[in-house]
Structure formats: structure tokens, C-alpha cells
Amino acid sequence: MNAIPQAATLAQDCSPTTRSARWTVAEVEALYQLPLMDLIYRAQQVHRENFDANAIQRSTLLSVKTGGCSEDCGYCSQAARYTTGTEREALLPLDEVIAAAQAAKDKGASRFCMGAAWRGPKDKDLAKVTEMIRAVKGLGLQTCVTLGMLKEGQADELKEAGLDYYNHNLDTDASFYGQVITTHKHADRIDTLGQVREAGLKVCSGGIIGMGESRRNRAALIVQLANLNPPPESVPINNLVPIPGTPMAALAPIDNFEFVRTIAAARITMPASFVRLSAGRQAMAEELQALCFLAGANSIFYGDKLLTTGNPEADRDEALFEKLGLRPI
């Protein structure tokens, strides 16, 4: 009789019915080490237990305040210290935001996300954002914002305005975080997520893959997300888009199958979360996107642009969904 490989044994032991309450890095590394077909099969099983496997959530992301950010995130074109061609812009007028939200809804989006390039919002800016939230909510869309780190009481104001989700990505795991960002700490992000939860908001939090991190770093990121109590309702998995002028401009792309493994690991460890195929999708072939959906991704950003980077146009997405028989949520 052939011996069962150690990684497969550990992966079986950490199934939802047998594993401990909290995931460990070793358990998630074991998932990564499974044969790809076994990993995708398991992820698809988990997916079908919790979602319609042929339905995709569509979200649209609008930058309501672009550029001029004081942070030094090594991947970001909006950091003021990098020369990337992204200009500092003022907060968008309310009527432009409403028009963009209506257009997104008309194209089939069910959630509208608004992002601002701030370390954190000032009170005067937050008041304008809450106006946007109320207006977008009035169109019948789910609302999400990403505004940076929050101060005490700000999450409550957003909740009162009708916000559904707050996005604040962990980006990478705690041990690698200092190689990506130095102007704040990983713990600061966890603190903001705690404030969001206390206010009764849903959490949207994920990471970026391909920033020079190791597989262990990727596994640790998944563990940190999965062990939040509760895990994020939405988990965006971004594939780094190297932007000229940023410190990560010259990084080589991550292996496609490693990215698919990360999607599968997120699905298995966070069964009830929407796993979103996010930045980097513009460069993905249809076949790779389909493999990501098979591995458990069931949400996308929908539209022509994600903050400052490109995204497949809605018509291209519609054509792909028709080929795959995928329906909107």
C-alpha cells in the first residue's frame, strides 16, 4: 500500500469537521502542497456547500479621491512620494458619484465601492462621504468604502449613513508587512477592522499576491484573515499590478497556479465569504479566470477601472460569463 503524502494527510486532518477552531499556518501550507486537482476539487466542494457555484457577485469600484496619499505602500501609484503619473485630485462632487453608481447598476453591479487615497478621513471629509453613501444606498445598491485607518467614532458614523461594508485589506501577513509599508503597522489595520466590527459593519478585507512574499507569507495572510472573528464577509485577492515609479515596478509576475492555489486556500478556510478576483484581472486570460472561479472565487470587480489600474471592460466580462454559464448575484 502506498503511503499517503504528509501534506495530504495534514490537509485531510484540517478539514472543517476535524481541524481545530483556528487555522494554523502549517495547515494552510498543507493545502498549498496538495496536488492541484485535489486542492481545486476540495475547494469546489466547500464552495458548493455554501454558494451557487454558477453565480458571480459583481462590484464596481470608484476612486472618489485620487492621489496625494501620505503613506508609502510599495505597490501603490497614489503615494505622493512616488512619481507614477497619478495626479492629486479633489474629492469628487456628489452628482458625479451618483451618476457613476447609476451607470454601474445599469450594467449589472450589485455593490458600489468608493475609495479615497487617505491615511484616514478627516471629519469634514467623512461628512461628504456619508452623503455619498446615503445617495448610493438610495439607488438600491450595496455600499462599500475604503478610506484608510479610522478614528474612534468614525465607523459608527458610516454605519449610521447606511454603509454595508468597509474595505481595509491586510495586504500581506504581519511578518512581511514591513517590507511593503513602513508608515503604519499591521496592527493598525487590525485595529481599524475591530472598530468596523464593533460598529456593526460588514468587513471586506483581503490581500495582494506577488509582492515578493514567500508561500509561507501567503499562507500566513490567509490564516490571519480566516482567524478574524468572524472572518471577512468579502475577501478580495489581488494579483500585483507592477506600476512604474513604485518600488515594486520591476517584480516578476507570480506563477498563475500559485495564484489559483491562493484562491482555493481562501475558499476552503473562509467557506461563507465572498472571495473576490480583484486587481490584476485585466492581464488574466479567460482560462485563468475560469480556473479561479472553479477554485472558489465568486465575486469580481466589474467595470473599466479599479482606482487607478485597468480592469476588463463590462462587455468582455459578459462574454466570458456567457461562455461559462455564470449568472449575476
Tab-separated table of C-alpha atoms in Angstrom:
chain	number	residue	atom	x	y	z
A	1	MET	CA	0.000	0.000	0.000
A	2	ASN	CA	1.330	3.447	-0.918
A	3	ALA	CA	1.863	5.841	1.946
A	4	ILE	CA	-0.306	8.949	1.993
A	5	PRO	CA	1.885	12.040	1.457
A	6	GLN	CA	2.377	14.080	4.634
A	7	ALA	CA	0.846	17.235	3.102
A	8	ALA	CA	-2.274	15.358	2.028
A	9	THR	CA	-2.648	13.807	5.479
A	10	LEU	CA	-2.368	17.169	7.199
A	11	ALA	CA	-4.797	18.749	4.725
A	12	GLN	CA	-7.327	15.985	5.466
A	13	ASP	CA	-6.846	16.477	9.201
A	14	CYS	CA	-7.635	20.185	8.906
A	15	SER	CA	-10.992	19.718	7.199
A	16	PRO	CA	-13.818	21.817	8.715
A	17	THR	CA	-15.161	18.841	10.694
A	18	THR	CA	-11.836	17.708	12.163
A	19	ARG	CA	-9.492	20.692	12.403
A	20	SER	CA	-9.081	22.945	15.416
A	21	ALA	CA	-11.218	26.074	15.732
A	22	ARG	CA	-8.445	28.328	14.452
A	23	TRP	CA	-6.395	27.710	11.348
A	24	THR	CA	-2.621	27.380	11.618
A	25	VAL	CA	-0.002	28.328	9.060
A	26	ALA	CA	1.067	24.683	8.818
A	27	GLU	CA	-2.494	23.646	7.936
A	28	VAL	CA	-2.798	26.214	5.166
A	29	GLU	CA	0.678	25.411	3.846
A	30	ALA	CA	-0.506	21.813	3.626
A	31	LEU	CA	-3.398	22.949	1.434
A	32	TYR	CA	-0.943	24.692	-0.888
A	33	GLN	CA	1.078	21.477	-1.145
A	34	LEU	CA	-1.818	19.317	-2.301
A	35	PRO	CA	-1.882	18.202	-5.940
A	36	LEU	CA	-3.666	20.989	-7.761
A	37	MET	CA	-6.580	18.800	-8.872
A	38	ASP	CA	-7.184	17.615	-5.309
A	39	LEU	CA	-6.997	21.162	-3.988
A	40	ILE	CA	-9.466	22.513	-6.560
A	41	TYR	CA	-11.802	19.557	-6.002
A	42	ARG	CA	-11.862	20.249	-2.283
A	43	ALA	CA	-12.332	23.992	-2.788
A	44	GLN	CA	-15.203	23.324	-5.202
A	45	GLN	CA	-16.868	21.034	-2.652
A	46	VAL	CA	-16.684	23.747	0.013
A	47	HIS	CA	-17.913	26.324	-2.471
A	48	ARG	CA	-20.967	24.297	-3.463
A	49	GLU	CA	-21.872	23.699	0.177
A	50	ASN	CA	-22.146	27.450	0.726
A	51	PHE	CA	-22.914	29.132	-2.608
A	52	ASP	CA	-24.446	28.668	-6.017
A	53	ALA	CA	-21.389	27.569	-7.992
A	54	ASN	CA	-22.656	29.270	-11.160
A	55	ALA	CA	-23.344	32.716	-9.707
A	56	ILE	CA	-20.924	35.635	-9.520
A	57	GLN	CA	-21.266	38.810	-7.494
A	58	ARG	CA	-20.364	41.969	-9.428
A	59	SER	CA	-18.994	45.021	-7.640
A	60	THR	CA	-17.872	48.329	-9.093
A	61	LEU	CA	-15.081	50.401	-7.531
A	62	LEU	CA	-14.849	54.174	-7.976
A	63	SER	CA	-11.974	56.356	-6.798
A	64	VAL	CA	-13.731	59.314	-5.179
A	65	LYS	CA	-10.453	60.939	-4.150
A	66	THR	CA	-7.316	60.066	-6.100
A	67	GLY	CA	-3.607	60.612	-5.392
A	68	GLY	CA	-1.580	62.541	-2.849
A	69	CYS	CA	-1.615	59.863	-0.143
A	70	SER	CA	0.962	60.298	2.634
A	71	GLU	CA	1.513	56.541	3.070
A	72	ASP	CA	4.415	54.622	1.470
A	73	CYS	CA	2.672	51.414	0.332
A	74	GLY	CA	5.218	49.967	-2.084
A	75	TYR	CA	2.632	48.830	-4.637
A	76	CYS	CA	0.544	51.992	-4.836
A	77	SER	CA	0.505	54.632	-7.562
A	78	GLN	CA	-1.312	57.060	-5.266
A	79	ALA	CA	1.528	57.541	-2.762
A	80	ALA	CA	2.661	61.153	-3.002
A	81	ARG	CA	6.326	60.193	-2.598
A	82	TYR	CA	6.416	58.140	-5.823
A	83	THR	CA	6.484	59.542	-9.358
A	84	THR	CA	3.836	57.482	-11.114
A	85	GLY	CA	1.892	59.959	-13.198
A	86	THR	CA	-1.095	59.807	-10.846
A	87	GLU	CA	-2.101	63.352	-10.011
A	88	ARG	CA	-3.560	64.548	-6.731
A	89	GLU	CA	-7.286	65.193	-7.194
A	90	ALA	CA	-10.007	66.649	-5.010
A	91	LEU	CA	-12.935	64.652	-3.660
A	92	LEU	CA	-15.445	64.015	-6.449
A	93	PRO	CA	-18.678	66.008	-6.417
A	94	LEU	CA	-21.735	64.138	-5.210
A	95	ASP	CA	-23.512	64.273	-8.584
A	96	GLU	CA	-20.584	62.539	-10.322
A	97	VAL	CA	-20.607	59.750	-7.756
A	98	ILE	CA	-24.361	59.258	-8.151
A	99	ALA	CA	-24.024	59.140	-11.940
A	100	ALA	CA	-21.231	56.549	-11.718
A	101	ALA	CA	-23.250	54.435	-9.279
A	102	GLN	CA	-26.316	54.508	-11.521
A	103	ALA	CA	-24.206	53.504	-14.523
A	104	ALA	CA	-22.725	50.622	-12.526
A	105	LYS	CA	-26.180	49.441	-11.515
A	106	ASP	CA	-27.388	49.655	-15.112
A	107	LYS	CA	-24.502	47.368	-16.137
A	108	GLY	CA	-25.417	44.757	-13.543
A	109	ALA	CA	-23.342	45.654	-10.477
A	110	SER	CA	-24.981	44.931	-7.122
A	111	ARG	CA	-22.370	46.597	-4.906
A	112	PHE	CA	-20.763	50.014	-5.326
A	113	CYS	CA	-17.431	50.642	-3.637
A	114	MET	CA	-15.907	54.091	-3.118
A	115	GLY	CA	-12.198	54.539	-2.414
A	116	ALA	CA	-10.274	57.578	-1.184
A	117	ALA	CA	-6.485	57.905	-1.055
A	118	TRP	CA	-6.143	58.958	2.570
A	119	ARG	CA	-4.173	57.719	5.554
A	120	GLY	CA	-7.544	58.167	7.217
A	121	PRO	CA	-10.502	60.504	6.702
A	122	LYS	CA	-10.774	63.899	8.377
A	123	ASP	CA	-14.144	64.637	9.934
A	124	LYS	CA	-15.021	67.219	7.264
A	125	ASP	CA	-14.262	64.695	4.528
A	126	LEU	CA	-16.186	61.949	6.284
A	127	ALA	CA	-19.295	64.122	6.255
A	128	LYS	CA	-19.076	64.317	2.457
A	129	VAL	CA	-18.537	60.578	2.150
A	130	THR	CA	-21.599	59.831	4.273
A	131	GLU	CA	-23.619	61.941	1.804
A	132	MET	CA	-22.319	59.714	-0.977
A	133	ILE	CA	-23.222	56.580	0.955
A	134	ARG	CA	-26.795	57.750	1.519
A	135	ALA	CA	-27.200	58.669	-2.143
A	136	VAL	CA	-25.792	55.367	-3.462
A	137	LYS	CA	-27.835	53.402	-0.955
A	138	GLY	CA	-30.891	55.233	-2.267
A	139	LEU	CA	-30.253	53.719	-5.699
A	140	GLY	CA	-30.725	50.228	-4.254
A	141	LEU	CA	-27.053	49.251	-4.292
A	142	GLN	CA	-24.997	47.720	-1.514
A	143	THR	CA	-22.399	50.246	-0.353
A	144	CYS	CA	-18.725	49.833	0.488
A	145	VAL	CA	-15.990	52.370	1.195
A	146	THR	CA	-12.241	52.184	1.669
A	147	LEU	CA	-10.930	55.302	3.385
A	148	GLY	CA	-7.852	54.132	5.260
A	149	MET	CA	-7.497	53.916	9.028
A	150	LEU	CA	-10.431	55.082	11.101
A	151	LYS	CA	-10.525	57.124	14.292
A	152	GLU	CA	-12.827	56.376	17.192
A	153	GLY	CA	-16.454	57.029	16.310
A	154	GLN	CA	-15.971	57.242	12.542
A	155	ALA	CA	-17.142	53.679	11.901
A	156	ASP	CA	-20.335	54.488	13.799
A	157	GLU	CA	-20.938	57.498	11.554
A	158	LEU	CA	-20.524	55.340	8.472
A	159	LYS	CA	-22.936	52.761	9.874
A	160	GLU	CA	-25.492	55.462	10.611
A	161	ALA	CA	-25.240	56.659	6.997
A	162	GLY	CA	-26.247	53.197	5.803
A	163	LEU	CA	-22.866	51.738	4.881
A	164	ASP	CA	-22.882	47.971	4.361
A	165	TYR	CA	-19.177	47.091	4.013
A	166	TYR	CA	-15.880	48.685	4.996
A	167	ASN	CA	-12.835	47.614	2.998
A	168	HIS	CA	-9.462	47.573	4.700
A	169	ASN	CA	-7.077	44.990	3.264
A	170	LEU	CA	-4.389	43.390	5.400
A	171	ASP	CA	-2.321	43.367	2.172
A	172	THR	CA	0.168	40.759	3.419
A	173	ASP	CA	0.994	38.865	6.583
A	174	ALA	CA	2.369	40.562	9.682
A	175	SER	CA	5.942	39.267	9.293
A	176	PHE	CA	6.300	40.578	5.713
A	177	TYR	CA	4.331	43.776	6.244
A	178	GLY	CA	7.353	45.991	6.993
A	179	GLN	CA	8.810	45.192	3.567
A	180	VAL	CA	5.701	46.609	1.909
A	181	ILE	CA	4.680	49.520	4.166
A	182	THR	CA	6.615	51.432	6.851
A	183	THR	CA	4.361	54.441	7.582
A	184	HIS	CA	1.989	52.368	9.700
A	185	LYS	CA	1.916	48.891	11.176
A	186	HIS	CA	-0.049	45.729	10.504
A	187	ALA	CA	-1.611	46.133	13.951
A	188	ASP	CA	-3.084	49.477	12.855
A	189	ARG	CA	-5.057	47.681	10.184
A	190	ILE	CA	-6.317	45.115	12.650
A	191	ASP	CA	-7.394	47.959	14.940
A	192	THR	CA	-9.476	49.572	12.173
A	193	LEU	CA	-11.121	46.239	11.367
A	194	GLY	CA	-12.010	45.902	15.043
A	195	GLN	CA	-13.685	49.312	15.028
A	196	VAL	CA	-15.614	48.340	11.910
A	197	ARG	CA	-16.902	45.166	13.566
A	198	GLU	CA	-17.853	46.980	16.765
A	199	ALA	CA	-19.945	49.409	14.705
A	200	GLY	CA	-21.888	46.514	13.193
A	201	LEU	CA	-20.479	46.881	9.683
A	202	LYS	CA	-19.524	44.016	7.414
A	203	VAL	CA	-15.837	43.592	6.653
A	204	CYS	CA	-14.167	43.448	3.254
A	205	SER	CA	-10.508	42.516	3.726
A	206	GLY	CA	-8.007	40.563	1.678
A	207	GLY	CA	-4.506	40.914	0.323
A	208	ILE	CA	-2.132	41.322	-2.578
A	209	ILE	CA	-0.244	38.379	-4.004
A	210	GLY	CA	3.051	38.706	-5.869
A	211	MET	CA	4.846	41.390	-3.831
A	212	GLY	CA	7.937	39.239	-3.278
A	213	GLU	CA	6.450	37.301	-0.392
A	214	SER	CA	7.037	33.583	0.171
A	215	ARG	CA	4.413	30.858	0.080
A	216	ARG	CA	4.592	30.806	3.877
A	217	ASN	CA	3.757	34.534	3.889
A	218	ARG	CA	0.769	33.838	1.647
A	219	ALA	CA	-0.399	31.039	3.920
A	220	ALA	CA	0.023	33.289	6.961
A	221	LEU	CA	-2.059	36.016	5.317
A	222	ILE	CA	-4.884	33.531	4.692
A	223	VAL	CA	-4.641	32.400	8.330
A	224	GLN	CA	-4.807	35.969	9.650
A	225	LEU	CA	-7.936	36.622	7.596
A	226	ALA	CA	-9.617	33.300	8.356
A	227	ASN	CA	-8.991	33.653	12.084
A	228	LEU	CA	-10.663	37.037	12.359
A	229	ASN	CA	-13.822	36.574	14.417
A	230	PRO	CA	-15.855	36.343	12.281
A	231	PRO	CA	-13.881	36.132	9.007
A	232	PRO	CA	-14.452	38.936	6.482
A	233	GLU	CA	-17.697	38.649	4.531
A	234	SER	CA	-15.732	39.660	1.403
A	235	VAL	CA	-12.122	38.662	0.696
A	236	PRO	CA	-10.500	40.426	-2.276
A	237	ILE	CA	-7.461	38.571	-3.631
A	238	ASN	CA	-5.383	40.977	-5.722
A	239	ASN	CA	-2.658	39.956	-8.157
A	240	LEU	CA	0.007	42.670	-8.041
A	241	VAL	CA	-0.082	45.116	-10.930
A	242	PRO	CA	3.507	46.460	-11.075
A	243	ILE	CA	3.215	50.228	-11.553
A	244	PRO	CA	6.157	52.225	-12.962
A	245	GLY	CA	7.522	54.588	-10.356
A	246	THR	CA	6.675	52.395	-7.373
A	247	PRO	CA	9.253	50.251	-5.526
A	248	MET	CA	7.548	47.111	-6.861
A	249	ALA	CA	7.604	48.139	-10.508
A	250	ALA	CA	10.165	45.519	-11.528
A	251	LEU	CA	8.769	42.493	-9.702
A	252	ALA	CA	8.200	39.410	-11.847
A	253	PRO	CA	4.632	38.062	-12.045
A	254	ILE	CA	3.669	35.300	-9.657
A	255	ASP	CA	3.079	31.849	-11.129
A	256	ASN	CA	-0.530	31.509	-12.278
A	257	PHE	CA	-1.073	28.213	-10.473
A	258	GLU	CA	0.227	29.688	-7.224
A	259	PHE	CA	-2.397	32.396	-7.557
A	260	VAL	CA	-5.090	29.764	-8.130
A	261	ARG	CA	-3.859	27.897	-5.039
A	262	THR	CA	-4.287	31.083	-3.023
A	263	ILE	CA	-7.879	31.457	-4.229
A	264	ALA	CA	-8.573	27.839	-3.273
A	265	ALA	CA	-6.984	28.257	0.164
A	266	ALA	CA	-9.132	31.332	0.789
A	267	ARG	CA	-12.281	29.441	-0.225
A	268	ILE	CA	-11.532	26.425	1.983
A	269	THR	CA	-10.600	28.444	5.068
A	270	MET	CA	-13.406	31.013	4.685
A	271	PRO	CA	-16.320	28.917	3.379
A	272	ALA	CA	-19.073	31.518	3.778
A	273	SER	CA	-17.113	34.523	2.478
A	274	PHE	CA	-17.295	36.009	-0.994
A	275	VAL	CA	-13.818	35.524	-2.491
A	276	ARG	CA	-13.244	38.318	-4.970
A	277	LEU	CA	-10.995	38.163	-8.012
A	278	SER	CA	-9.707	41.724	-7.881
A	279	ALA	CA	-6.741	43.734	-9.213
A	280	GLY	CA	-4.689	42.100	-11.941
A	281	ARG	CA	-7.661	40.502	-13.671
A	282	GLN	CA	-7.143	42.615	-16.795
A	283	ALA	CA	-3.963	40.674	-17.556
A	284	MET	CA	-5.540	37.275	-16.894
A	285	ALA	CA	-6.540	35.029	-19.770
A	286	GLU	CA	-10.101	33.754	-19.785
A	287	GLU	CA	-8.832	30.281	-18.945
A	288	LEU	CA	-7.054	31.523	-15.804
A	289	GLN	CA	-10.131	33.413	-14.644
A	290	ALA	CA	-12.247	30.309	-15.202
A	291	LEU	CA	-9.796	28.268	-13.119
A	292	CYS	CA	-10.058	30.852	-10.332
A	293	PHE	CA	-13.858	30.579	-10.409
A	294	LEU	CA	-13.520	26.786	-10.268
A	295	ALA	CA	-11.228	27.200	-7.240
A	296	GLY	CA	-13.899	29.169	-5.396
A	297	ALA	CA	-13.778	32.812	-6.485
A	298	ASN	CA	-17.358	34.057	-6.723
A	299	SER	CA	-17.030	37.821	-6.888
A	300	ILE	CA	-15.320	40.261	-9.243
A	301	PHE	CA	-14.724	43.951	-9.630
A	302	TYR	CA	-16.741	44.964	-12.636
A	303	GLY	CA	-16.031	47.962	-14.848
A	304	ASP	CA	-13.230	49.665	-16.724
A	305	LYS	CA	-11.012	50.762	-13.837
A	306	LEU	CA	-10.014	49.848	-10.264
A	307	LEU	CA	-8.984	53.100	-8.575
A	308	THR	CA	-6.009	53.815	-10.875
A	309	THR	CA	-5.421	50.475	-12.618
A	310	GLY	CA	-7.211	48.925	-15.574
A	311	ASN	CA	-9.895	46.247	-15.391
A	312	PRO	CA	-11.665	44.172	-18.062
A	313	GLU	CA	-14.490	46.089	-19.663
A	314	ALA	CA	-18.009	45.010	-18.807
A	315	ASP	CA	-18.652	43.708	-22.344
A	316	ARG	CA	-15.650	41.371	-22.106
A	317	ASP	CA	-16.875	40.084	-18.772
A	318	GLU	CA	-20.355	39.497	-20.133
A	319	ALA	CA	-18.916	37.474	-23.000
A	320	LEU	CA	-16.840	35.373	-20.595
A	321	PHE	CA	-19.777	34.769	-18.271
A	322	GLU	CA	-21.892	33.657	-21.201
A	323	LYS	CA	-19.243	31.151	-22.233
A	324	LEU	CA	-19.025	29.784	-18.692
A	325	GLY	CA	-22.756	29.898	-17.964
A	326	LEU	CA	-22.286	32.189	-14.967
A	327	ARG	CA	-25.176	34.264	-13.622
A	328	PRO	CA	-25.068	37.513	-11.633
A	329	ILE	CA	-25.912	37.605	-7.955
